[in-house]
């Protein structure tokens, strides 16, 4: 759909309109929102018009987070999976698993925020340090809060998302939570065997969740390394292209100088050619007059000679 078009039918129109809006830079959001809402009203889709009109312009940090979600879908999915794994590890009070995943979380949040800043810069909207910190805060919230994760997954974040206070920011939080968790009552020797089986099953499920989380985190880190390598290659190619561009500009400048000199030389040659033609015409006229004078003088001599005979 072209930028100035608005479709006027179909159940998915309002969703498509909202997706379009949240993909725009904040500076373009309001004007386009009004266009889309007006088109929906004209098409007699009052509910859609109200939904579109209710959309709030995202902050620059929120727009950058949405841009990252749309531009890096594979990495975003792995990031969402890492968040699910972190929340499961926290819920299961698994300090060792949470410690490992938290270290990966810090690396991935830093790398993804760097990618978001690069995407925003390429789109013509560089991020300040403060805005980039807001992007990192939003990404941490996506890891910690299922609601924030769902909002970011839809690509319609409006403002900086904040992680819940009860979610640990480092491994000490998990260890404190584990220490504060109530201890299970001591089992008497007569406890049923099935309770032991249930406990073993819960431990096995927890280990499976942790294994899945580790695999998801490992894949995310591999993907980030690949992206980093691609970016380094792109930067190197860009630097080479800049060097070639500078050399081409220098050659063009030299050629332009040569062309100016050649044109000046041509103008001088034209002037000299014109002056030479003028001199030639003057010389021809003078020669013609001299020939006529000489002929007249010869006739006078001839007449004078006859008169003396």
JSON list of N, CA and C in Angstrom, two decimals, residues 88-123:
[
{"chain": "A", "resi": 88, "resn": "UNK", "atom": "N", "xyz": [10.69, -18.44, 33.57]},
{"chain": "A", "resi": 88, "resn": "UNK", "atom": "CA", "xyz": [10.50, -19.79, 34.09]},
{"chain": "A", "resi": 88, "resn": "UNK", "atom": "C", "xyz": [11.55, -20.11, 35.15]},
{"chain": "A", "resi": 89, "resn": "UNK", "atom": "N", "xyz": [12.80, -19.72, 34.88]},
{"chain": "A", "resi": 89, "resn": "UNK", "atom": "CA", "xyz": [13.87, -19.99, 35.84]},
{"chain": "A", "resi": 89, "resn": "UNK", "atom": "C", "xyz": [13.62, -19.24, 37.14]},
{"chain": "A", "resi": 90, "resn": "UNK", "atom": "N", "xyz": [13.13, -18.00, 37.02]},
{"chain": "A", "resi": 90, "resn": "UNK", "atom": "CA", "xyz": [12.84, -17.22, 38.22]},
{"chain": "A", "resi": 90, "resn": "UNK", "atom": "C", "xyz": [11.68, -17.85, 39.00]},
{"chain": "A", "resi": 91, "resn": "UNK", "atom": "N", "xyz": [10.63, -18.25, 38.27]},
{"chain": "A", "resi": 91, "resn": "UNK", "atom": "CA", "xyz": [9.48, -18.86, 38.94]},
{"chain": "A", "resi": 91, "resn": "UNK", "atom": "C", "xyz": [9.84, -20.18, 39.61]},
{"chain": "A", "resi": 92, "resn": "UNK", "atom": "N", "xyz": [10.81, -20.90, 39.02]},
{"chain": "A", "resi": 92, "resn": "UNK", "atom": "CA", "xyz": [11.21, -22.18, 39.57]},
{"chain": "A", "resi": 92, "resn": "UNK", "atom": "C", "xyz": [12.26, -22.03, 40.67]},
{"chain": "A", "resi": 93, "resn": "UNK", "atom": "N", "xyz": [12.65, -20.77, 40.98]},
{"chain": "A", "resi": 93, "resn": "UNK", "atom": "CA", "xyz": [13.66, -20.50, 42.00]},
{"chain": "A", "resi": 93, "resn": "UNK", "atom": "C", "xyz": [14.93, -21.30, 41.72]},
{"chain": "A", "resi": 94, "resn": "UNK", "atom": "N", "xyz": [15.43, -21.15, 40.50]},
{"chain": "A", "resi": 94, "resn": "UNK", "atom": "CA", "xyz": [16.63, -21.86, 40.08]},
{"chain": "A", "resi": 94, "resn": "UNK", "atom": "C", "xyz": [17.78, -20.86, 39.98]},
{"chain": "A", "resi": 95, "resn": "UNK", "atom": "N", "xyz": [18.45, -20.52, 41.09]},
{"chain": "A", "resi": 95, "resn": "UNK", "atom": "CA", "xyz": [19.49, -19.49, 41.06]},
{"chain": "A", "resi": 95, "resn": "UNK", "atom": "C", "xyz": [20.61, -19.79, 40.08]},
{"chain": "A", "resi": 96, "resn": "UNK", "atom": "N", "xyz": [21.03, -21.05, 39.98]},
{"chain": "A", "resi": 96, "resn": "UNK", "atom": "CA", "xyz": [22.13, -21.37, 39.07]},
{"chain": "A", "resi": 96, "resn": "UNK", "atom": "C", "xyz": [21.73, -21.14, 37.63]},
{"chain": "A", "resi": 97, "resn": "UNK", "atom": "N", "xyz": [20.53, -21.57, 37.26]},
{"chain": "A", "resi": 97, "resn": "UNK", "atom": "CA", "xyz": [20.08, -21.32, 35.89]},
{"chain": "A", "resi": 97, "resn": "UNK", "atom": "C", "xyz": [19.88, -19.86, 35.63]},
{"chain": "A", "resi": 98, "resn": "UNK", "atom": "N", "xyz": [19.31, -19.13, 36.59]},
{"chain": "A", "resi": 98, "resn": "UNK", "atom": "CA", "xyz": [19.07, -17.70, 36.42]},
{"chain": "A", "resi": 98, "resn": "UNK", "atom": "C", "xyz": [20.37, -16.92, 36.32]},
{"chain": "A", "resi": 99, "resn": "UNK", "atom": "N", "xyz": [21.39, -17.35, 37.04]},
{"chain": "A", "resi": 99, "resn": "UNK", "atom": "CA", "xyz": [22.69, -16.67, 36.98]},
{"chain": "A", "resi": 99, "resn": "UNK", "atom": "C", "xyz": [23.25, -16.76, 35.57]},
{"chain": "A", "resi": 100, "resn": "UNK", "atom": "N", "xyz": [23.20, -17.93, 34.98]},
{"chain": "A", "resi": 100, "resn": "UNK", "atom": "CA", "xyz": [23.73, -18.10, 33.63]},
{"chain": "A", "resi": 100, "resn": "UNK", "atom": "C", "xyz": [22.93, -17.31, 32.61]},
{"chain": "A", "resi": 101, "resn": "UNK", "atom": "N", "xyz": [21.60, -17.39, 32.72]},
{"chain": "A", "resi": 101, "resn": "UNK", "atom": "CA", "xyz": [20.76, -16.68, 31.75]},
{"chain": "A", "resi": 101, "resn": "UNK", "atom": "C", "xyz": [20.84, -15.17, 31.92]},
{"chain": "A", "resi": 102, "resn": "UNK", "atom": "N", "xyz": [21.02, -14.70, 33.16]},
{"chain": "A", "resi": 102, "resn": "UNK", "atom": "CA", "xyz": [21.13, -13.26, 33.39]},
{"chain": "A", "resi": 102, "resn": "UNK", "atom": "C", "xyz": [22.39, -12.69, 32.74]},
{"chain": "A", "resi": 103, "resn": "UNK", "atom": "N", "xyz": [23.48, -13.45, 32.78]},
{"chain": "A", "resi": 103, "resn": "UNK", "atom": "CA", "xyz": [24.71, -12.99, 32.12]},
{"chain": "A", "resi": 103, "resn": "UNK", "atom": "C", "xyz": [24.49, -12.86, 30.62]},
{"chain": "A", "resi": 104, "resn": "UNK", "atom": "N", "xyz": [23.80, -13.85, 30.05]},
{"chain": "A", "resi": 104, "resn": "UNK", "atom": "CA", "xyz": [23.50, -13.77, 28.62]},
{"chain": "A", "resi": 104, "resn": "UNK", "atom": "C", "xyz": [22.53, -12.62, 28.34]},
{"chain": "A", "resi": 105, "resn": "UNK", "atom": "N", "xyz": [21.59, -12.41, 29.26]},
{"chain": "A", "resi": 105, "resn": "UNK", "atom": "CA", "xyz": [20.64, -11.32, 29.10]},
{"chain": "A", "resi": 105, "resn": "UNK", "atom": "C", "xyz": [21.35, -9.98, 28.97]},
{"chain": "A", "resi": 106, "resn": "UNK", "atom": "N", "xyz": [22.33, -9.73, 29.84]},
{"chain": "A", "resi": 106, "resn": "UNK", "atom": "CA", "xyz": [23.02, -8.44, 29.81]},
{"chain": "A", "resi": 106, "resn": "UNK", "atom": "C", "xyz": [23.74, -8.23, 28.48]},
{"chain": "A", "resi": 107, "resn": "UNK", "atom": "N", "xyz": [24.38, -9.28, 27.99]},
{"chain": "A", "resi": 107, "resn": "UNK", "atom": "CA", "xyz": [25.10, -9.16, 26.72]},
{"chain": "A", "resi": 107, "resn": "UNK", "atom": "C", "xyz": [24.12, -8.91, 25.57]},
{"chain": "A", "resi": 108, "resn": "UNK", "atom": "N", "xyz": [23.02, -9.65, 25.57]},
{"chain": "A", "resi": 108, "resn": "UNK", "atom": "CA", "xyz": [22.08, -9.55, 24.46]},
{"chain": "A", "resi": 108, "resn": "UNK", "atom": "C", "xyz": [21.34, -8.21, 24.48]},
{"chain": "A", "resi": 109, "resn": "UNK", "atom": "N", "xyz": [20.95, -7.75, 25.65]},
{"chain": "A", "resi": 109, "resn": "UNK", "atom": "CA", "xyz": [20.29, -6.44, 25.74]},
{"chain": "A", "resi": 109, "resn": "UNK", "atom": "C", "xyz": [21.22, -5.35, 25.22]},
{"chain": "A", "resi": 110, "resn": "UNK", "atom": "N", "xyz": [22.49, -5.41, 25.60]},
{"chain": "A", "resi": 110, "resn": "UNK", "atom": "CA", "xyz": [23.45, -4.40, 25.13]},
{"chain": "A", "resi": 110, "resn": "UNK", "atom": "C", "xyz": [23.60, -4.45, 23.61]},
{"chain": "A", "resi": 111, "resn": "UNK", "atom": "N", "xyz": [23.71, -5.66, 23.07]},
{"chain": "A", "resi": 111, "resn": "UNK", "atom": "CA", "xyz": [23.89, -5.79, 21.63]},
{"chain": "A", "resi": 111, "resn": "UNK", "atom": "C", "xyz": [22.64, -5.35, 20.87]},
{"chain": "A", "resi": 112, "resn": "UNK", "atom": "N", "xyz": [21.47, -5.75, 21.34]},
{"chain": "A", "resi": 112, "resn": "UNK", "atom": "CA", "xyz": [20.24, -5.37, 20.65]},
{"chain": "A", "resi": 112, "resn": "UNK", "atom": "C", "xyz": [20.00, -3.86, 20.72]},
{"chain": "A", "resi": 113, "resn": "UNK", "atom": "N", "xyz": [20.33, -3.24, 21.84]},
{"chain": "A", "resi": 113, "resn": "UNK", "atom": "CA", "xyz": [20.17, -1.79, 21.93]},
{"chain": "A", "resi": 113, "resn": "UNK", "atom": "C", "xyz": [21.12, -1.09, 20.96]},
{"chain": "A", "resi": 114, "resn": "UNK", "atom": "N", "xyz": [22.31, -1.67, 20.80]},
{"chain": "A", "resi": 114, "resn": "UNK", "atom": "CA", "xyz": [23.26, -1.11, 19.81]},
{"chain": "A", "resi": 114, "resn": "UNK", "atom": "C", "xyz": [22.69, -1.24, 18.39]},
{"chain": "A", "resi": 115, "resn": "UNK", "atom": "N", "xyz": [22.08, -2.40, 18.11]},
{"chain": "A", "resi": 115, "resn": "UNK", "atom": "CA", "xyz": [21.47, -2.58, 16.80]},
{"chain": "A", "resi": 115, "resn": "UNK", "atom": "C", "xyz": [20.31, -1.61, 16.59]},
{"chain": "A", "resi": 116, "resn": "UNK", "atom": "N", "xyz": [19.50, -1.40, 17.62]},
{"chain": "A", "resi": 116, "resn": "UNK", "atom": "CA", "xyz": [18.39, -0.45, 17.51]},
{"chain": "A", "resi": 116, "resn": "UNK", "atom": "C", "xyz": [18.91, 0.95, 17.21]},
{"chain": "A", "resi": 117, "resn": "UNK", "atom": "N", "xyz": [20.00, 1.33, 17.90]},
{"chain": "A", "resi": 117, "resn": "UNK", "atom": "CA", "xyz": [20.58, 2.66, 17.65]},
{"chain": "A", "resi": 117, "resn": "UNK", "atom": "C", "xyz": [21.09, 2.77, 16.21]},
{"chain": "A", "resi": 118, "resn": "UNK", "atom": "N", "xyz": [21.70, 1.68, 15.71]},
{"chain": "A", "resi": 118, "resn": "UNK", "atom": "CA", "xyz": [22.19, 1.69, 14.33]},
{"chain": "A", "resi": 118, "resn": "UNK", "atom": "C", "xyz": [21.05, 1.80, 13.32]},
{"chain": "A", "resi": 119, "resn": "UNK", "atom": "N", "xyz": [19.97, 1.07, 13.56]},
{"chain": "A", "resi": 119, "resn": "UNK", "atom": "CA", "xyz": [18.81, 1.14, 12.66]},
{"chain": "A", "resi": 119, "resn": "UNK", "atom": "C", "xyz": [18.19, 2.54, 12.67]},
{"chain": "A", "resi": 120, "resn": "UNK", "atom": "N", "xyz": [18.08, 3.12, 13.86]},
{"chain": "A", "resi": 120, "resn": "UNK", "atom": "CA", "xyz": [17.52, 4.47, 13.96]},
{"chain": "A", "resi": 120, "resn": "UNK", "atom": "C", "xyz": [18.41, 5.48, 13.24]},
{"chain": "A", "resi": 121, "resn": "UNK", "atom": "N", "xyz": [19.73, 5.33, 13.41]},
{"chain": "A", "resi": 121, "resn": "UNK", "atom": "CA", "xyz": [20.65, 6.25, 12.72]},
{"chain": "A", "resi": 121, "resn": "UNK", "atom": "C", "xyz": [20.52, 6.12, 11.21]},
{"chain": "A", "resi": 122, "resn": "UNK", "atom": "N", "xyz": [20.42, 4.88, 10.71]},
{"chain": "A", "resi": 122, "resn": "UNK", "atom": "CA", "xyz": [20.26, 4.67, 9.27]},
{"chain": "A", "resi": 122, "resn": "UNK", "atom": "C", "xyz": [18.95, 5.26, 8.76]},
{"chain": "A", "resi": 123, "resn": "UNK", "atom": "N", "xyz": [17.93, 5.29, 9.63]},
{"chain": "A", "resi": 123, "resn": "UNK", "atom": "CA", "xyz": [16.64, 5.86, 9.24]},
{"chain": "A", "resi": 123, "resn": "UNK", "atom": "C", "xyz": [16.61, 7.39, 9.38]}
]
